[in-house]
Every structure is written in structure tokens, then in C-alpha cells.
Amino acid sequence: MSDAVKIVVDDKLVLGEPFTKAASEFKARSPGKSALVLGSTGEVGREVVKHLMASDAFDKVTVLARRPIEYTGPNAEKLKQKPADFENTEQLERDFAGHTHAFSCLGTTRAKNGKDAFYKVDHDYALNAAKAAKTAGVEHYSNCSSNGADKNSMFLYMKTKGEVDSEIQDMGFPRVSIFHPSMLMCDRKEARLMERAASYVMPLLDYVMPGKMTIPTSTVAWAMVNNTFKKVDTPVAELLTNKQMLDEFKKSQ
């Protein structure tokens, strides 16, 4: 599979004792749970898959993606793959059926694919998936959005992210969690010139304004998965900021 995306869980993955304990407690009180990951070949999505597989908290982890995945790591027998078709809502409902948790990490950029393609992925596909998940009975929907997301923003990116956040929160999931990371730090294979420049400048600004400017993709994934393990009274809709994700990760180490 030459076009396959490789996902490897190795000793570089940092979970922390509180994470593993929370995962064990979650599995004990909520056996038989299953998770589905959208955008599993992207930067955050790949990390979410790693953390889900390493946690051993779910009986099944399904990835819905257009490209195949080559996974190396623990619990490989629990990983299932399905081809993604975000325009076929009936198929999406069948894909989500039997899953209790969903992690949406869908997203592209206007610079990479143009305005229309960006809106189709980040708005239309994101909402098609969320609506299908709700119809299929998903209990907890976690959505990776963006810092500054605002449906009333004059900027297309922030406005689109805000619109999706708002609609997902209004769908009536028993539990919905929205994550607002700032600039994502990772070894992006197709990083553009401006992104490379920002990767050097942003950490300096982060030193002046800690917790505001950047966050590693692995920390976003850790926060999304770790948050799932928390026992909460439903229904609940929650928003987790960049600083909250960073602070919680640091406390766990």
C-alpha cells in the first residue's frame, strides 16, 4: 500500500499514569464501548488513533478515511478501517452504527485546496458526519475545531469553524466536546514556507504568552481522548481551550 498512512505507537508516545488509570477505570465502568475517528490520516487524527489504541479502553476503534492506514502498535486486532464517503449520508449512518464515541479531526486549508474545497470539507463534510453520528446514536461526539472559532467572524476560516461548532452543540448529543487548539505544532510533511517560518516564531511568542499561541498535535489528541474517560453527568456540551489542554497534560506528567 504505497499510498498508505503509517501510524506507529512506540515509546515516544507520552500518556502519563493519570491517563492510563483513567482509561482503565473508564473501561471497567463502561465496557463494550467503541470509537470512530474521522480525519484519521491528518496530523491530529493520527495522534488520536495512537492514543485510542494505546489506551486499550475501547473494544473497537474504526477509522473512516480515504487512504488506507498501516498501523504498528498494541491492540492492532481492534483497529477497523472503512473507506470514507462524506457525501453519502446514508452510508455514513451505517458507518457510525454500533459506535458509542466519535472523534472528528476533519479539516483542510484554503491555501492548500481553495475556498470552495475548504468549505466543503470543514463545513459540509463535518456536519454530514455529525448528523449521521447523531442519527446512529453516538453518545459522545468530540470535535477538533480551532482557537478563535466564531460563527460571526468576518474571516472565512474562523466563521466556518464557529458555524460547525454551534450546529454540533445544538444537535442534541448526550455529550459533545469542542476543542479549540491554537497553532498546531508537528512535523508536517507538506509544511509550506509560511508554516515553517511560523514554527520558529510562535514558540517565542508562546514564551511571552504561555498557553496561548501553540500546542503539539499529540497534546491535542491526548486531551481529546483523556477527556472521554471523565465521568460526567449528561447531557453536557463543553468547550476546551488551548490553555486548558496544555495545563491538563502538564499536570498529568
PDB file of N, CA and C in Angstrom, residues 1-61:
ATOM      1  N   MET A   1       0.852  -1.197   0.000  1.00  0.00           N
ATOM      2  CA  MET A   1       0.000   0.000   0.000  1.00  0.00           C
ATOM      3  C   MET A   1       0.886   1.244   0.000  1.00  0.00           C
ATOM      4  N   SER A   2       1.320   1.645  -1.193  1.00  0.00           N
ATOM      5  CA  SER A   2       2.261   2.737  -1.299  1.00  0.00           C
ATOM      6  C   SER A   2       1.683   4.062  -0.814  1.00  0.00           C
ATOM      7  N   ASP A   3       0.368   4.243  -0.945  1.00  0.00           N
ATOM      8  CA  ASP A   3      -0.243   5.498  -0.514  1.00  0.00           C
ATOM      9  C   ASP A   3      -0.760   5.417   0.917  1.00  0.00           C
ATOM     10  N   ALA A   4      -0.436   4.341   1.616  1.00  0.00           N
ATOM     11  CA  ALA A   4      -0.928   4.152   2.978  1.00  0.00           C
ATOM     12  C   ALA A   4      -0.264   5.133   3.940  1.00  0.00           C
ATOM     13  N   VAL A   5      -1.017   5.528   4.946  1.00  0.00           N
ATOM     14  CA  VAL A   5      -0.509   6.399   6.006  1.00  0.00           C
ATOM     15  C   VAL A   5      -0.044   5.511   7.151  1.00  0.00           C
ATOM     16  N   LYS A   6       1.195   5.672   7.553  1.00  0.00           N
ATOM     17  CA  LYS A   6       1.745   4.843   8.619  1.00  0.00           C
ATOM     18  C   LYS A   6       1.491   5.482   9.982  1.00  0.00           C
ATOM     19  N   ILE A   7       0.943   4.705  10.885  1.00  0.00           N
ATOM     20  CA  ILE A   7       0.715   5.134  12.260  1.00  0.00           C
ATOM     21  C   ILE A   7       1.422   4.148  13.176  1.00  0.00           C
ATOM     22  N   VAL A   8       2.363   4.651  13.959  1.00  0.00           N
ATOM     23  CA  VAL A   8       3.190   3.787  14.807  1.00  0.00           C
ATOM     24  C   VAL A   8       3.097   4.241  16.256  1.00  0.00           C
ATOM     25  N   VAL A   9       2.736   3.341  17.128  1.00  0.00           N
ATOM     26  CA  VAL A   9       2.755   3.605  18.565  1.00  0.00           C
ATOM     27  C   VAL A   9       4.048   3.026  19.120  1.00  0.00           C
ATOM     28  N   ASP A  10       4.929   3.913  19.600  1.00  0.00           N
ATOM     29  CA  ASP A  10       6.202   3.457  20.157  1.00  0.00           C
ATOM     30  C   ASP A  10       6.439   4.116  21.506  1.00  0.00           C
ATOM     31  N   ASP A  11       7.650   3.992  22.021  1.00  0.00           N
ATOM     32  CA  ASP A  11       7.932   4.512  23.363  1.00  0.00           C
ATOM     33  C   ASP A  11       8.019   6.040  23.408  1.00  0.00           C
ATOM     34  N   LYS A  12       7.890   6.696  22.254  1.00  0.00           N
ATOM     35  CA  LYS A  12       7.867   8.156  22.228  1.00  0.00           C
ATOM     36  C   LYS A  12       6.502   8.709  22.639  1.00  0.00           C
ATOM     37  N   LEU A  13       5.493   7.862  22.609  1.00  0.00           N
ATOM     38  CA  LEU A  13       4.147   8.307  22.978  1.00  0.00           C
ATOM     39  C   LEU A  13       4.065   8.477  24.491  1.00  0.00           C
ATOM     40  N   VAL A  14       3.744   9.684  24.918  1.00  0.00           N
ATOM     41  CA  VAL A  14       3.687  10.005  26.340  1.00  0.00           C
ATOM     42  C   VAL A  14       2.228  10.050  26.794  1.00  0.00           C
ATOM     43  N   LEU A  15       1.858   9.114  27.648  1.00  0.00           N
ATOM     44  CA  LEU A  15       0.489   9.057  28.160  1.00  0.00           C
ATOM     45  C   LEU A  15       0.399   9.599  29.583  1.00  0.00           C
ATOM     46  N   GLY A  16       1.230   9.096  30.461  1.00  0.00           N
ATOM     47  CA  GLY A  16       1.193   9.501  31.861  1.00  0.00           C
ATOM     48  C   GLY A  16       0.325   8.571  32.684  1.00  0.00           C
ATOM     49  N   GLU A  17       0.683   8.401  33.947  1.00  0.00           N
ATOM     50  CA  GLU A  17      -0.047   7.487  34.817  1.00  0.00           C
ATOM     51  C   GLU A  17      -1.511   7.872  34.999  1.00  0.00           C
ATOM     52  N   PRO A  18      -1.853   9.162  35.159  1.00  0.00           N
ATOM     53  CA  PRO A  18      -3.271   9.522  35.291  1.00  0.00           C
ATOM     54  C   PRO A  18      -4.100   9.129  34.069  1.00  0.00           C
ATOM     55  N   PHE A  19      -3.503   9.224  32.873  1.00  0.00           N
ATOM     56  CA  PHE A  19      -4.206   8.846  31.643  1.00  0.00           C
ATOM     57  C   PHE A  19      -4.505   7.351  31.641  1.00  0.00           C
ATOM     58  N   THR A  20      -3.490   6.544  31.908  1.00  0.00           N
ATOM     59  CA  THR A  20      -3.691   5.102  31.874  1.00  0.00           C
ATOM     60  C   THR A  20      -4.659   4.638  32.967  1.00  0.00           C
ATOM     61  N   LYS A  21      -4.607   5.303  34.117  1.00  0.00           N
ATOM     62  CA  LYS A  21      -5.538   4.960  35.191  1.00  0.00           C
ATOM     63  C   LYS A  21      -6.966   5.316  34.796  1.00  0.00           C
ATOM     64  N   ALA A  22      -7.142   6.501  34.205  1.00  0.00           N
ATOM     65  CA  ALA A  22      -8.473   6.932  33.784  1.00  0.00           C
ATOM     66  C   ALA A  22      -9.027   6.010  32.697  1.00  0.00           C
ATOM     67  N   ALA A  23      -8.151   5.565  31.794  1.00  0.00           N
ATOM     68  CA  ALA A  23      -8.577   4.653  30.739  1.00  0.00           C
ATOM     69  C   ALA A  23      -9.053   3.329  31.316  1.00  0.00           C
ATOM     70  N   SER A  24      -8.321   2.817  32.299  1.00  0.00           N
ATOM     71  CA  SER A  24      -8.684   1.557  32.937  1.00  0.00           C
ATOM     72  C   SER A  24     -10.011   1.670  33.669  1.00  0.00           C
ATOM     73  N   GLU A  25     -10.205   2.782  34.370  1.00  0.00           N
ATOM     74  CA  GLU A  25     -11.452   2.996  35.107  1.00  0.00           C
ATOM     75  C   GLU A  25     -12.630   3.156  34.154  1.00  0.00           C
ATOM     76  N   PHE A  26     -12.412   3.849  33.039  1.00  0.00           N
ATOM     77  CA  PHE A  26     -13.445   4.023  32.022  1.00  0.00           C
ATOM     78  C   PHE A  26     -13.878   2.671  31.462  1.00  0.00           C
ATOM     79  N   LYS A  27     -12.896   1.837  31.144  1.00  0.00           N
ATOM     80  CA  LYS A  27     -13.194   0.528  30.576  1.00  0.00           C
ATOM     81  C   LYS A  27     -13.951  -0.350  31.563  1.00  0.00           C
ATOM     82  N   ALA A  28     -13.621  -0.222  32.856  1.00  0.00           N
ATOM     83  CA  ALA A  28     -14.261  -1.039  33.884  1.00  0.00           C
ATOM     84  C   ALA A  28     -15.722  -0.649  34.095  1.00  0.00           C
ATOM     85  N   ARG A  29     -16.003   0.642  34.094  1.00  0.00           N
ATOM     86  CA  ARG A  29     -17.374   1.078  34.347  1.00  0.00           C
ATOM     87  C   ARG A  29     -18.217   1.178  33.077  1.00  0.00           C
ATOM     88  N   SER A  30     -17.526   1.200  31.899  1.00  0.00           N
ATOM     89  CA  SER A  30     -18.257   1.322  30.637  1.00  0.00           C
ATOM     90  C   SER A  30     -17.732   0.310  29.625  1.00  0.00           C
ATOM     91  N   PRO A  31     -17.904  -0.967  29.877  1.00  0.00           N
ATOM     92  CA  PRO A  31     -17.375  -1.986  28.961  1.00  0.00           C
ATOM     93  C   PRO A  31     -18.124  -1.987  27.629  1.00  0.00           C
ATOM     94  N   GLY A  32     -17.431  -2.465  26.613  1.00  0.00           N
ATOM     95  CA  GLY A  32     -18.076  -2.634  25.309  1.00  0.00           C
ATOM     96  C   GLY A  32     -18.194  -1.381  24.481  1.00  0.00           C
ATOM     97  N   LYS A  33     -17.475  -0.337  24.813  1.00  0.00           N
ATOM     98  CA  LYS A  33     -17.550   0.908  24.049  1.00  0.00           C
ATOM     99  C   LYS A  33     -16.692   0.810  22.786  1.00  0.00           C
ATOM    100  N   SER A  34     -17.078   1.601  21.780  1.00  0.00           N
ATOM    101  CA  SER A  34     -16.350   1.600  20.513  1.00  0.00           C
ATOM    102  C   SER A  34     -16.227   3.024  19.999  1.00  0.00           C
ATOM    103  N   ALA A  35     -15.129   3.297  19.318  1.00  0.00           N
ATOM    104  CA  ALA A  35     -14.855   4.657  18.847  1.00  0.00           C
ATOM    105  C   ALA A  35     -14.643   4.684  17.344  1.00  0.00           C
ATOM    106  N   LEU A  36     -15.041   5.798  16.731  1.00  0.00           N
ATOM    107  CA  LEU A  36     -14.822   6.016  15.305  1.00  0.00           C
ATOM    108  C   LEU A  36     -14.095   7.343  15.141  1.00  0.00           C
ATOM    109  N   VAL A  37     -13.053   7.344  14.306  1.00  0.00           N
ATOM    110  CA  VAL A  37     -12.233   8.532  14.107  1.00  0.00           C
ATOM    111  C   VAL A  37     -12.384   9.040  12.681  1.00  0.00           C
ATOM    112  N   LEU A  38     -12.717  10.323  12.553  1.00  0.00           N
ATOM    113  CA  LEU A  38     -12.800  10.997  11.260  1.00  0.00           C
ATOM    114  C   LEU A  38     -11.542  11.828  11.069  1.00  0.00           C
ATOM    115  N   GLY A  39     -11.011  11.845   9.858  1.00  0.00           N
ATOM    116  CA  GLY A  39      -9.786  12.583   9.624  1.00  0.00           C
ATOM    117  C   GLY A  39      -8.582  11.894  10.225  1.00  0.00           C
ATOM    118  N   SER A  40      -8.603  10.585  10.216  1.00  0.00           N
ATOM    119  CA  SER A  40      -7.574   9.797  10.901  1.00  0.00           C
ATOM    120  C   SER A  40      -6.219   9.808  10.203  1.00  0.00           C
ATOM    121  N   THR A  41      -6.145  10.347   8.987  1.00  0.00           N
ATOM    122  CA  THR A  41      -4.856  10.422   8.306  1.00  0.00           C
ATOM    123  C   THR A  41      -4.232  11.811   8.421  1.00  0.00           C
ATOM    124  N   GLY A  42      -4.934  12.737   9.074  1.00  0.00           N
ATOM    125  CA  GLY A  42      -4.396  14.072   9.284  1.00  0.00           C
ATOM    126  C   GLY A  42      -3.488  14.117  10.501  1.00  0.00           C
ATOM    127  N   GLU A  43      -2.928  15.301  10.766  1.00  0.00           N
ATOM    128  CA  GLU A  43      -1.940  15.430  11.834  1.00  0.00           C
ATOM    129  C   GLU A  43      -2.526  15.110  13.212  1.00  0.00           C
ATOM    130  N   VAL A  44      -3.682  15.685  13.534  1.00  0.00           N
ATOM    131  CA  VAL A  44      -4.312  15.412  14.824  1.00  0.00           C
ATOM    132  C   VAL A  44      -4.950  14.029  14.819  1.00  0.00           C
ATOM    133  N   GLY A  45      -5.608  13.681  13.728  1.00  0.00           N
ATOM    134  CA  GLY A  45      -6.288  12.395  13.642  1.00  0.00           C
ATOM    135  C   GLY A  45      -5.378  11.212  13.872  1.00  0.00           C
ATOM    136  N   ARG A  46      -4.173  11.253  13.299  1.00  0.00           N
ATOM    137  CA  ARG A  46      -3.231  10.152  13.501  1.00  0.00           C
ATOM    138  C   ARG A  46      -2.865  10.012  14.978  1.00  0.00           C
ATOM    139  N   GLU A  47      -2.703  11.151  15.645  1.00  0.00           N
ATOM    140  CA  GLU A  47      -2.369  11.112  17.067  1.00  0.00           C
ATOM    141  C   GLU A  47      -3.532  10.585  17.901  1.00  0.00           C
ATOM    142  N   VAL A  48      -4.753  10.928  17.514  1.00  0.00           N
ATOM    143  CA  VAL A  48      -5.924  10.408  18.214  1.00  0.00           C
ATOM    144  C   VAL A  48      -5.972   8.890  18.112  1.00  0.00           C
ATOM    145  N   VAL A  49      -5.712   8.375  16.912  1.00  0.00           N
ATOM    146  CA  VAL A  49      -5.693   6.918  16.725  1.00  0.00           C
ATOM    147  C   VAL A  49      -4.635   6.291  17.636  1.00  0.00           C
ATOM    148  N   LYS A  50      -3.457   6.880  17.693  1.00  0.00           N
ATOM    149  CA  LYS A  50      -2.391   6.353  18.560  1.00  0.00           C
ATOM    150  C   LYS A  50      -2.851   6.271  20.012  1.00  0.00           C
ATOM    151  N   HIS A  51      -3.431   7.354  20.506  1.00  0.00           N
ATOM    152  CA  HIS A  51      -3.835   7.397  21.909  1.00  0.00           C
ATOM    153  C   HIS A  51      -4.988   6.442  22.203  1.00  0.00           C
ATOM    154  N   LEU A  52      -5.914   6.317  21.275  1.00  0.00           N
ATOM    155  CA  LEU A  52      -7.022   5.375  21.466  1.00  0.00           C
ATOM    156  C   LEU A  52      -6.509   3.941  21.511  1.00  0.00           C
ATOM    157  N   MET A  53      -5.622   3.611  20.597  1.00  0.00           N
ATOM    158  CA  MET A  53      -5.113   2.247  20.544  1.00  0.00           C
ATOM    159  C   MET A  53      -4.252   1.931  21.766  1.00  0.00           C
ATOM    160  N   ALA A  54      -3.442   2.894  22.181  1.00  0.00           N
ATOM    161  CA  ALA A  54      -2.568   2.667  23.331  1.00  0.00           C
ATOM    162  C   ALA A  54      -3.354   2.578  24.631  1.00  0.00           C
ATOM    163  N   SER A  55      -4.501   3.236  24.685  1.00  0.00           N
ATOM    164  CA  SER A  55      -5.298   3.258  25.917  1.00  0.00           C
ATOM    165  C   SER A  55      -5.952   1.916  26.223  1.00  0.00           C
ATOM    166  N   ASP A  56      -6.276   1.142  25.184  1.00  0.00           N
ATOM    167  CA  ASP A  56      -6.970  -0.138  25.327  1.00  0.00           C
ATOM    168  C   ASP A  56      -8.313   0.029  26.046  1.00  0.00           C
ATOM    169  N   ALA A  57      -8.934   1.216  25.889  1.00  0.00           N
ATOM    170  CA  ALA A  57     -10.189   1.486  26.591  1.00  0.00           C
ATOM    171  C   ALA A  57     -11.421   1.099  25.776  1.00  0.00           C
ATOM    172  N   PHE A  58     -11.233   0.885  24.474  1.00  0.00           N
ATOM    173  CA  PHE A  58     -12.368   0.598  23.596  1.00  0.00           C
ATOM    174  C   PHE A  58     -12.236  -0.790  22.983  1.00  0.00           C
ATOM    175  N   ASP A  59     -13.361  -1.463  22.824  1.00  0.00           N
ATOM    176  CA  ASP A  59     -13.352  -2.791  22.222  1.00  0.00           C
ATOM    177  C   ASP A  59     -13.031  -2.734  20.734  1.00  0.00           C
ATOM    178  N   LYS A  60     -13.357  -1.583  20.117  1.00  0.00           N
ATOM    179  CA  LYS A  60     -13.120  -1.429  18.686  1.00  0.00           C
ATOM    180  C   LYS A  60     -12.835   0.031  18.384  1.00  0.00           C
ATOM    181  N   VAL A  61     -11.873   0.269  17.490  1.00  0.00           N
ATOM    182  CA  VAL A  61     -11.576   1.616  17.010  1.00  0.00           C
ATOM    183  C   VAL A  61     -11.642   1.580  15.487  1.00  0.00           C
TER     184      VAL A  61
END
